[in-house]
GROMACS .gro file of C-alpha atoms in nm:
model
  429
    1UNK     CA    1   2.813  -0.086  -0.133
    2UNK     CA    2   2.463   0.025  -0.233
    3UNK     CA    3   2.179   0.025   0.019
    4UNK     CA    4   1.833   0.147  -0.074
    5UNK     CA    5   1.566   0.174   0.193
    6UNK     CA    6   1.206   0.253   0.100
    7UNK     CA    7   0.990   0.359   0.395
    8UNK     CA    8   0.621   0.362   0.306
    9UNK     CA    9   0.416   0.567   0.552
   10UNK     CA   10   0.086   0.392   0.494
   11UNK     CA   11  -0.199   0.632   0.418
   12UNK     CA   12   0.024   0.943   0.404
   13UNK     CA   13  -0.120   1.168   0.133
   14UNK     CA   14  -0.027   1.527   0.051
   15UNK     CA   15  -0.344   1.644  -0.123
   16UNK     CA   16  -0.628   1.517  -0.338
   17UNK     CA   17  -0.570   1.395  -0.692
   18UNK     CA   18  -0.798   1.555  -0.955
   19UNK     CA   19  -1.025   1.247  -0.968
   20UNK     CA   20  -1.048   1.207  -0.590
   21UNK     CA   21  -1.411   1.321  -0.584
   22UNK     CA   22  -1.543   1.066  -0.832
   23UNK     CA   23  -1.690   0.851  -0.555
   24UNK     CA   24  -1.724   1.108  -0.276
   25UNK     CA   25  -1.716   1.474  -0.385
   26UNK     CA   26  -1.594   1.577  -0.041
   27UNK     CA   27  -1.272   1.384  -0.097
   28UNK     CA   28  -1.153   1.666  -0.323
   29UNK     CA   29  -1.072   1.840   0.007
   30UNK     CA   30  -0.857   1.551   0.129
   31UNK     CA   31  -0.515   1.648   0.263
   32UNK     CA   32  -0.391   1.393   0.512
   33UNK     CA   33  -0.062   1.568   0.584
   34UNK     CA   34  -0.205   1.919   0.617
   35UNK     CA   35  -0.505   1.820   0.825
   36UNK     CA   36  -0.297   1.613   1.068
   37UNK     CA   37  -0.058   1.906   1.111
   38UNK     CA   38  -0.346   2.148   1.167
   39UNK     CA   39  -0.510   1.916   1.420
   40UNK     CA   40  -0.189   1.881   1.620
   41UNK     CA   41  -0.146   2.255   1.658
   42UNK     CA   42  -0.506   2.287   1.779
   43UNK     CA   43  -0.515   1.976   1.999
   44UNK     CA   44  -0.161   1.970   2.141
   45UNK     CA   45  -0.098   2.344   2.147
   46UNK     CA   46   0.223   2.293   1.950
   47UNK     CA   47   0.336   2.189   1.603
   48UNK     CA   48   0.418   1.829   1.535
   49UNK     CA   49   0.788   1.762   1.584
   50UNK     CA   50   0.894   1.642   1.238
   51UNK     CA   51   1.250   1.773   1.194
   52UNK     CA   52   1.368   1.484   0.978
   53UNK     CA   53   1.072   1.482   0.743
   54UNK     CA   54   1.121   1.857   0.716
   55UNK     CA   55   1.491   1.812   0.639
   56UNK     CA   56   1.401   1.549   0.378
   57UNK     CA   57   1.195   1.815   0.198
   58UNK     CA   58   0.836   1.744   0.299
   59UNK     CA   59   0.771   2.118   0.330
   60UNK     CA   60   0.889   2.168  -0.028
   61UNK     CA   61   0.635   1.914  -0.149
   62UNK     CA   62   0.359   2.025   0.087
   63UNK     CA   63   0.415   2.385   0.206
   64UNK     CA   64   0.282   2.431   0.559
   65UNK     CA   65   0.368   2.669   0.841
   66UNK     CA   66   0.477   2.377   1.059
   67UNK     CA   67   0.719   2.228   0.804
   68UNK     CA   68   1.063   2.355   0.712
   69UNK     CA   69   1.064   2.539   0.379
   70UNK     CA   70   1.429   2.469   0.306
   71UNK     CA   71   1.689   2.203   0.376
   72UNK     CA   72   2.064   2.160   0.364
   73UNK     CA   73   2.042   1.789   0.299
   74UNK     CA   74   2.112   1.654  -0.051
   75UNK     CA   75   1.764   1.543  -0.147
   76UNK     CA   76   1.542   1.491  -0.450
   77UNK     CA   77   1.181   1.573  -0.367
   78UNK     CA   78   0.847   1.560  -0.543
   79UNK     CA   79   0.514   1.386  -0.529
   80UNK     CA   80   0.360   1.091  -0.711
   81UNK     CA   81   0.016   1.015  -0.847
   82UNK     CA   82  -0.091   0.666  -0.750
   83UNK     CA   83  -0.089   0.505  -1.094
   84UNK     CA   84  -0.357   0.249  -1.009
   85UNK     CA   85  -0.736   0.268  -0.968
   86UNK     CA   86  -0.878   0.362  -0.630
   87UNK     CA   87  -0.670   0.394  -0.314
   88UNK     CA   88  -0.549   0.060  -0.180
   89UNK     CA   89  -0.247  -0.064   0.015
   90UNK     CA   90  -0.205  -0.386  -0.182
   91UNK     CA   91  -0.234  -0.217  -0.522
   92UNK     CA   92  -0.014   0.069  -0.403
   93UNK     CA   93   0.272  -0.155  -0.298
   94UNK     CA   94   0.249  -0.381  -0.602
   95UNK     CA   95   0.255  -0.076  -0.829
   96UNK     CA   96   0.545   0.078  -0.637
   97UNK     CA   97   0.746  -0.239  -0.683
   98UNK     CA   98   0.702  -0.216  -1.061
   99UNK     CA   99   0.382  -0.410  -1.132
  100UNK     CA  100   0.164  -0.321  -1.429
  101UNK     CA  101  -0.185  -0.264  -1.289
  102UNK     CA  102  -0.331  -0.144  -1.618
  103UNK     CA  103  -0.563  -0.448  -1.639
  104UNK     CA  104  -0.689  -0.415  -1.282
  105UNK     CA  105  -1.016  -0.227  -1.252
  106UNK     CA  106  -1.254  -0.105  -0.987
  107UNK     CA  107  -1.566  -0.319  -1.021
  108UNK     CA  108  -1.877  -0.411  -0.825
  109UNK     CA  109  -1.959  -0.779  -0.798
  110UNK     CA  110  -2.309  -0.692  -0.926
  111UNK     CA  111  -2.160  -0.616  -1.268
  112UNK     CA  112  -1.986  -0.955  -1.293
  113UNK     CA  113  -2.232  -1.197  -1.135
  114UNK     CA  114  -2.283  -1.401  -1.452
  115UNK     CA  115  -1.916  -1.480  -1.518
  116UNK     CA  116  -1.846  -1.548  -1.148
  117UNK     CA  117  -2.145  -1.782  -1.127
  118UNK     CA  118  -2.035  -1.958  -1.445
  119UNK     CA  119  -1.681  -2.009  -1.311
  120UNK     CA  120  -1.807  -2.146  -0.981
  121UNK     CA  121  -2.050  -2.381  -1.152
  122UNK     CA  122  -1.777  -2.508  -1.384
  123UNK     CA  123  -1.563  -2.580  -1.076
  124UNK     CA  124  -1.837  -2.797  -0.930
  125UNK     CA  125  -1.991  -2.548  -0.688
  126UNK     CA  126  -2.352  -2.447  -0.646
  127UNK     CA  127  -2.391  -2.068  -0.664
  128UNK     CA  128  -2.708  -1.864  -0.624
  129UNK     CA  129  -2.799  -1.509  -0.538
  130UNK     CA  130  -2.887  -1.455  -0.174
  131UNK     CA  131  -3.239  -1.320  -0.131
  132UNK     CA  132  -3.220  -1.158  -0.473
  133UNK     CA  133  -2.927  -0.936  -0.370
  134UNK     CA  134  -2.621  -0.894  -0.596
  135UNK     CA  135  -2.402  -1.135  -0.401
  136UNK     CA  136  -2.364  -1.511  -0.418
  137UNK     CA  137  -2.422  -1.792  -0.170
  138UNK     CA  138  -2.191  -2.077  -0.269
  139UNK     CA  139  -2.261  -2.436  -0.160
  140UNK     CA  140  -2.505  -2.296   0.094
  141UNK     CA  141  -2.218  -2.173   0.313
  142UNK     CA  142  -1.978  -1.923   0.151
  143UNK     CA  143  -2.078  -1.565   0.068
  144UNK     CA  144  -1.906  -1.402  -0.228
  145UNK     CA  145  -1.957  -1.029  -0.192
  146UNK     CA  146  -1.823  -0.678  -0.226
  147UNK     CA  147  -1.568  -0.586   0.039
  148UNK     CA  148  -1.726  -0.308   0.245
  149UNK     CA  149  -1.411  -0.216   0.439
  150UNK     CA  150  -1.229  -0.073   0.138
  151UNK     CA  151  -1.353   0.173  -0.122
  152UNK     CA  152  -1.627   0.029  -0.345
  153UNK     CA  153  -1.505  -0.206  -0.614
  154UNK     CA  154  -1.145  -0.239  -0.490
  155UNK     CA  155  -1.174  -0.589  -0.340
  156UNK     CA  156  -1.418  -0.880  -0.326
  157UNK     CA  157  -1.446  -1.129  -0.041
  158UNK     CA  158  -1.534  -1.496  -0.008
  159UNK     CA  159  -1.648  -1.537   0.353
  160UNK     CA  160  -1.755  -1.843   0.547
  161UNK     CA  161  -1.812  -1.969   0.900
  162UNK     CA  162  -1.557  -2.225   1.012
  163UNK     CA  163  -1.839  -2.408   1.190
  164UNK     CA  164  -1.986  -2.483   0.847
  165UNK     CA  165  -1.680  -2.577   0.640
  166UNK     CA  166  -1.299  -2.572   0.653
  167UNK     CA  167  -1.092  -2.277   0.540
  168UNK     CA  168  -0.856  -2.482   0.322
  169UNK     CA  169  -0.892  -2.807   0.135
  170UNK     CA  170  -1.136  -2.922  -0.137
  171UNK     CA  171  -1.465  -2.738  -0.115
  172UNK     CA  172  -1.331  -2.500   0.148
  173UNK     CA  173  -1.354  -2.121   0.164
  174UNK     CA  174  -1.014  -2.073   0.002
  175UNK     CA  175  -1.106  -2.298  -0.291
  176UNK     CA  176  -1.413  -2.084  -0.358
  177UNK     CA  177  -1.203  -1.768  -0.339
  178UNK     CA  178  -0.948  -1.908  -0.584
  179UNK     CA  179  -1.221  -1.982  -0.836
  180UNK     CA  180  -1.356  -1.628  -0.800
  181UNK     CA  181  -1.002  -1.494  -0.836
  182UNK     CA  182  -0.967  -1.668  -1.172
  183UNK     CA  183  -1.227  -1.436  -1.328
  184UNK     CA  184  -1.222  -1.130  -1.101
  185UNK     CA  185  -1.096  -0.801  -1.251
  186UNK     CA  186  -1.030  -0.640  -0.909
  187UNK     CA  187  -0.700  -0.604  -0.724
  188UNK     CA  188  -0.776  -0.856  -0.449
  189UNK     CA  189  -1.010  -1.143  -0.369
  190UNK     CA  190  -0.991  -1.206   0.004
  191UNK     CA  191  -1.076  -1.543   0.156
  192UNK     CA  192  -1.209  -1.498   0.511
  193UNK     CA  193  -1.303  -1.769   0.760
  194UNK     CA  194  -1.408  -1.712   1.117
  195UNK     CA  195  -1.655  -1.771   1.395
  196UNK     CA  196  -1.967  -1.556   1.359
  197UNK     CA  197  -2.234  -1.460   1.608
  198UNK     CA  198  -2.508  -1.589   1.378
  199UNK     CA  199  -2.592  -1.676   1.017
  200UNK     CA  200  -2.387  -1.466   0.775
  201UNK     CA  201  -2.696  -1.358   0.585
  202UNK     CA  202  -2.808  -1.158   0.887
  203UNK     CA  203  -2.498  -0.936   0.858
  204UNK     CA  204  -2.539  -0.839   0.493
  205UNK     CA  205  -2.579  -0.465   0.432
  206UNK     CA  206  -2.543  -0.206   0.158
  207UNK     CA  207  -2.226  -0.003   0.124
  208UNK     CA  208  -2.110   0.298  -0.073
  209UNK     CA  209  -2.138   0.301  -0.451
  210UNK     CA  210  -2.431   0.055  -0.462
  211UNK     CA  211  -2.217  -0.226  -0.323
  212UNK     CA  212  -2.362  -0.508  -0.114
  213UNK     CA  213  -2.160  -0.723   0.120
  214UNK     CA  214  -2.095  -0.871   0.458
  215UNK     CA  215  -2.043  -0.633   0.750
  216UNK     CA  216  -1.742  -0.835   0.864
  217UNK     CA  217  -1.675  -0.649   1.191
  218UNK     CA  218  -2.040  -0.698   1.291
  219UNK     CA  219  -2.020  -1.075   1.236
  220UNK     CA  220  -1.781  -1.120   1.527
  221UNK     CA  221  -1.506  -1.265   1.305
  222UNK     CA  222  -1.251  -1.020   1.443
  223UNK     CA  223  -1.326  -1.074   1.810
  224UNK     CA  224  -1.423  -1.441   1.833
  225UNK     CA  225  -1.081  -1.590   1.763
  226UNK     CA  226  -0.965  -1.839   1.501
  227UNK     CA  227  -0.979  -1.590   1.212
  228UNK     CA  228  -0.819  -1.715   0.890
  229UNK     CA  229  -0.751  -1.479   0.599
  230UNK     CA  230  -0.569  -1.512   0.269
  231UNK     CA  231  -0.530  -1.234   0.013
  232UNK     CA  232  -0.538  -1.344  -0.350
  233UNK     CA  233  -0.391  -1.067  -0.558
  234UNK     CA  234  -0.443  -0.999  -0.925
  235UNK     CA  235  -0.213  -1.210  -1.145
  236UNK     CA  236   0.123  -1.034  -1.156
  237UNK     CA  237   0.467  -1.121  -1.287
  238UNK     CA  238   0.653  -1.089  -0.958
  239UNK     CA  239   0.983  -1.161  -1.133
  240UNK     CA  240   0.945  -0.816  -1.289
  241UNK     CA  241   0.907  -0.640  -0.957
  242UNK     CA  242   1.185  -0.471  -0.763
  243UNK     CA  243   1.236  -0.731  -0.485
  244UNK     CA  244   1.272  -1.017  -0.734
  245UNK     CA  245   1.499  -0.809  -0.955
  246UNK     CA  246   1.725  -0.725  -0.662
  247UNK     CA  247   1.735  -1.081  -0.530
  248UNK     CA  248   1.840  -1.220  -0.869
  249UNK     CA  249   2.124  -0.968  -0.873
  250UNK     CA  250   2.247  -1.104  -0.542
  251UNK     CA  251   2.123  -0.809  -0.335
  252UNK     CA  252   1.978  -0.912   0.004
  253UNK     CA  253   1.611  -0.811   0.031
  254UNK     CA  254   1.428  -0.737   0.355
  255UNK     CA  255   1.052  -0.681   0.371
  256UNK     CA  256   0.933  -0.522   0.693
  257UNK     CA  257   0.589  -0.463   0.842
  258UNK     CA  258   0.291  -0.506   0.614
  259UNK     CA  259   0.529  -0.518   0.316
  260UNK     CA  260   0.626  -0.865   0.440
  261UNK     CA  261   0.265  -0.976   0.407
  262UNK     CA  262   0.178  -0.839   0.064
  263UNK     CA  263   0.497  -0.843  -0.145
  264UNK     CA  264   0.628  -1.156  -0.314
  265UNK     CA  265   0.997  -1.251  -0.305
  266UNK     CA  266   1.099  -1.602  -0.202
  267UNK     CA  267   1.452  -1.498  -0.110
  268UNK     CA  268   1.349  -1.207   0.112
  269UNK     CA  269   1.401  -1.184   0.485
  270UNK     CA  270   1.049  -1.117   0.610
  271UNK     CA  271   0.979  -0.924   0.929
  272UNK     CA  272   0.600  -0.875   0.961
  273UNK     CA  273   0.496  -0.627   1.228
  274UNK     CA  274   0.223  -0.376   1.306
  275UNK     CA  275   0.371  -0.179   1.596
  276UNK     CA  276   0.568   0.116   1.459
  277UNK     CA  277   0.851   0.062   1.709
  278UNK     CA  278   0.899  -0.293   1.576
  279UNK     CA  279   0.887  -0.180   1.213
  280UNK     CA  280   1.156   0.081   1.278
  281UNK     CA  281   1.372  -0.161   1.477
  282UNK     CA  282   1.358  -0.429   1.207
  283UNK     CA  283   1.437  -0.170   0.940
  284UNK     CA  284   1.740  -0.040   1.128
  285UNK     CA  285   1.859  -0.396   1.190
  286UNK     CA  286   1.840  -0.474   0.817
  287UNK     CA  287   2.054  -0.172   0.735
  288UNK     CA  288   2.308  -0.249   1.008
  289UNK     CA  289   2.361  -0.595   0.858
  290UNK     CA  290   2.603  -0.434   0.613
  291UNK     CA  291   2.664  -0.489   0.245
  292UNK     CA  292   2.426  -0.423  -0.042
  293UNK     CA  293   2.060  -0.418   0.056
  294UNK     CA  294   1.707  -0.343  -0.054
  295UNK     CA  295   1.477  -0.280   0.241
  296UNK     CA  296   1.106  -0.210   0.194
  297UNK     CA  297   0.924  -0.117   0.515
  298UNK     CA  298   0.560  -0.029   0.573
  299UNK     CA  299   0.449   0.180   0.872
  300UNK     CA  300   0.090   0.063   0.914
  301UNK     CA  301  -0.020   0.248   1.227
  302UNK     CA  302  -0.068   0.576   1.039
  303UNK     CA  303  -0.322   0.402   0.818
  304UNK     CA  304  -0.493   0.247   1.119
  305UNK     CA  305  -0.523   0.592   1.279
  306UNK     CA  306  -0.676   0.721   0.957
  307UNK     CA  307  -0.935   0.444   0.956
  308UNK     CA  308  -1.013   0.525   1.318
  309UNK     CA  309  -1.045   0.893   1.222
  310UNK     CA  310  -0.799   0.973   1.499
  311UNK     CA  311  -0.589   1.268   1.380
  312UNK     CA  312  -0.415   1.296   1.716
  313UNK     CA  313  -0.295   0.937   1.707
  314UNK     CA  314  -0.191   0.984   1.344
  315UNK     CA  315   0.029   1.277   1.446
  316UNK     CA  316   0.188   1.081   1.730
  317UNK     CA  317   0.281   0.798   1.494
  318UNK     CA  318   0.432   1.051   1.250
  319UNK     CA  319   0.653   1.184   1.527
  320UNK     CA  320   0.762   0.829   1.606
  321UNK     CA  321   0.842   0.767   1.239
  322UNK     CA  322   1.040   1.091   1.223
  323UNK     CA  323   1.261   0.976   1.510
  324UNK     CA  324   1.320   0.644   1.334
  325UNK     CA  325   1.414   0.820   1.011
  326UNK     CA  326   1.684   1.007   1.202
  327UNK     CA  327   1.842   0.673   1.287
  328UNK     CA  328   1.829   0.562   0.923
  329UNK     CA  329   1.991   0.883   0.802
  330UNK     CA  330   2.276   0.827   1.048
  331UNK     CA  331   2.339   0.483   0.895
  332UNK     CA  332   2.285   0.560   0.524
  333UNK     CA  333   2.589   0.777   0.461
  334UNK     CA  334   2.779   0.599   0.184
  335UNK     CA  335   2.772   0.747  -0.169
  336UNK     CA  336   2.554   0.466  -0.307
  337UNK     CA  337   2.298   0.476  -0.026
  338UNK     CA  338   1.943   0.599  -0.075
  339UNK     CA  339   1.658   0.661   0.169
  340UNK     CA  340   1.321   0.697  -0.005
  341UNK     CA  341   1.021   0.804   0.203
  342UNK     CA  342   0.680   0.787   0.039
  343UNK     CA  343   0.318   0.671   0.083
  344UNK     CA  344   0.078   0.435  -0.093
  345UNK     CA  345  -0.243   0.648  -0.081
  346UNK     CA  346  -0.407   0.894   0.155
  347UNK     CA  347  -0.615   0.830   0.465
  348UNK     CA  348  -0.735   1.170   0.587
  349UNK     CA  349  -0.860   1.124   0.944
  350UNK     CA  350  -1.064   1.444   0.928
  351UNK     CA  351  -1.249   1.381   0.602
  352UNK     CA  352  -1.561   1.238   0.768
  353UNK     CA  353  -1.540   0.869   0.673
  354UNK     CA  354  -1.313   0.577   0.753
  355UNK     CA  355  -1.199   0.494   0.398
  356UNK     CA  356  -0.876   0.569   0.215
  357UNK     CA  357  -0.852   0.896   0.025
  358UNK     CA  358  -0.716   0.921  -0.328
  359UNK     CA  359  -0.424   1.161  -0.283
  360UNK     CA  360  -0.081   1.232  -0.419
  361UNK     CA  361   0.196   1.098  -0.197
  362UNK     CA  362   0.536   1.251  -0.120
  363UNK     CA  363   0.855   1.123  -0.277
  364UNK     CA  364   1.149   1.223  -0.056
  365UNK     CA  365   1.487   1.084  -0.161
  366UNK     CA  366   1.804   1.138   0.041
  367UNK     CA  367   2.124   1.108  -0.168
  368UNK     CA  368   2.445   1.130   0.041
  369UNK     CA  369   2.647   1.183  -0.278
  370UNK     CA  370   2.414   1.447  -0.420
  371UNK     CA  371   2.461   1.820  -0.446
  372UNK     CA  372   2.186   2.034  -0.299
  373UNK     CA  373   1.814   2.000  -0.360
  374UNK     CA  374   1.651   1.858  -0.673
  375UNK     CA  375   1.284   1.934  -0.733
  376UNK     CA  376   1.128   1.643  -0.918
  377UNK     CA  377   0.833   1.663  -1.156
  378UNK     CA  378   0.515   1.487  -1.049
  379UNK     CA  379   0.552   1.115  -1.102
  380UNK     CA  380   0.270   0.967  -1.307
  381UNK     CA  381   0.274   0.651  -1.099
  382UNK     CA  382   0.416   0.496  -0.785
  383UNK     CA  383   0.591   0.260  -1.027
  384UNK     CA  384   0.830   0.548  -1.097
  385UNK     CA  385   0.942   0.528  -0.733
  386UNK     CA  386   1.033   0.163  -0.774
  387UNK     CA  387   1.214   0.238  -1.101
  388UNK     CA  388   1.412   0.511  -0.926
  389UNK     CA  389   1.507   0.265  -0.651
  390UNK     CA  390   1.615   0.013  -0.915
  391UNK     CA  391   1.841   0.274  -1.070
  392UNK     CA  392   1.994   0.352  -0.730
  393UNK     CA  393   2.088  -0.016  -0.696
  394UNK     CA  394   2.242  -0.016  -1.046
  395UNK     CA  395   1.958  -0.236  -1.172
  396UNK     CA  396   1.789  -0.180  -1.505
  397UNK     CA  397   1.447  -0.022  -1.457
  398UNK     CA  398   1.360  -0.164  -1.800
  399UNK     CA  399   1.339  -0.507  -1.636
  400UNK     CA  400   1.041  -0.392  -1.428
  401UNK     CA  401   0.692  -0.433  -1.572
  402UNK     CA  402   0.622  -0.061  -1.524
  403UNK     CA  403   0.788   0.259  -1.410
  404UNK     CA  404   1.046   0.511  -1.528
  405UNK     CA  405   1.320   0.659  -1.308
  406UNK     CA  406   1.255   1.012  -1.189
  407UNK     CA  407   1.507   1.280  -1.280
  408UNK     CA  408   1.538   1.641  -1.175
  409UNK     CA  409   1.531   1.813  -1.513
  410UNK     CA  410   1.185   1.692  -1.608
  411UNK     CA  411   1.311   1.431  -1.856
  412UNK     CA  412   1.243   1.066  -1.792
  413UNK     CA  413   1.426   0.749  -1.877
  414UNK     CA  414   1.773   0.888  -1.802
  415UNK     CA  415   1.970   0.821  -1.485
  416UNK     CA  416   2.077   1.075  -1.226
  417UNK     CA  417   2.443   1.154  -1.274
  418UNK     CA  418   2.508   1.008  -0.930
  419UNK     CA  419   2.337   0.683  -1.028
  420UNK     CA  420   2.500   0.626  -1.366
  421UNK     CA  421   2.710   0.330  -1.250
  422UNK     CA  422   2.728   0.029  -1.474
  423UNK     CA  423   2.406  -0.170  -1.442
  424UNK     CA  424   2.425  -0.516  -1.295
  425UNK     CA  425   2.383  -0.817  -1.516
  426UNK     CA  426   2.086  -1.011  -1.385
  427UNK     CA  427   1.998  -1.369  -1.476
  428UNK     CA  428   1.648  -1.443  -1.593
  429UNK     CA  429   1.382  -1.578  -1.356
   0.00000   0.00000   0.00000
């Protein structure tokens, strides 16, 4: 039996990457983990209670007075660079599952207006700039614009009022978004339909990095009910990602929390959830089912606390996650089992803005059949995490579009001795 569980603590960074200050110089000081720990000691009068994360080696990756500096558990520990542009949950998870994001770029709509306009015109739409600004009004009703809720250039939106046109169907908001997606170089094009408090043009504003877009929260979309959203990701070969690879090998796949919304695997058991208690319950249930398993779970409430710049809430969610990890460790005791705890980007709640921060993330791997502690070299990409998980399931990491298994001696492309079982033969997609 081989069970591999990947728990992604959304927005859990362990220090700024060297290029973190390219957009905001202050982000070079980002340290989600350290700043949340420091805040807890000041605000609560005590350290955060994170015994399991400490035992998994978090203090070895991110030394801090409130984290254990040693562990008796058999773990492999290190940190990973993101391996994709910007700092984004969708791109982070796709990369982690083995996607090749080398063709995805960070781009403002202003730099691609001509090709987007041409594609929309060819599809039978009427597209024009709104009041001379670098965004497009399509068919007099849909705004195509920079997404102002993520870092500049990560995502574009196609937004419309449901009073003016339908979300789906010919000529609807989603159809416009799909046409934009066909030429967009960014990670996501997001189709958004809702009920606004007035004309969308009155909610247009400038964002960071010379972006221009719709202030979606100000429109009333989120509070007026009836919101419809669909995320159109960059074209990816999902058959060369970890969930598809596992499913074709006959391994049951469970996607929990936000992972159920953004990862593609037709055979997967999907358990979407936002509440951390639900995410942990569904994850434990998937492990208790018995037999081989790949479980990918996303804890979203840490990221939400980061966006709200609420370090206290962030710390409380971390303590809740730590308690859930204790339950997973109690279940994952067989020699082939692996628990991998990581992040997808940073979201430092004390940095002074509500955006993600471009940070390294921890890679904490519990190996019941291991001997002692292995210190891993920095992974070049989150794709290396997915490749390591593939190896733990006796799958060939070479079948992923990107990623190389991590090993303790600094070499790459060779399996851990504990994971050198015969690889499974997997049929093609």
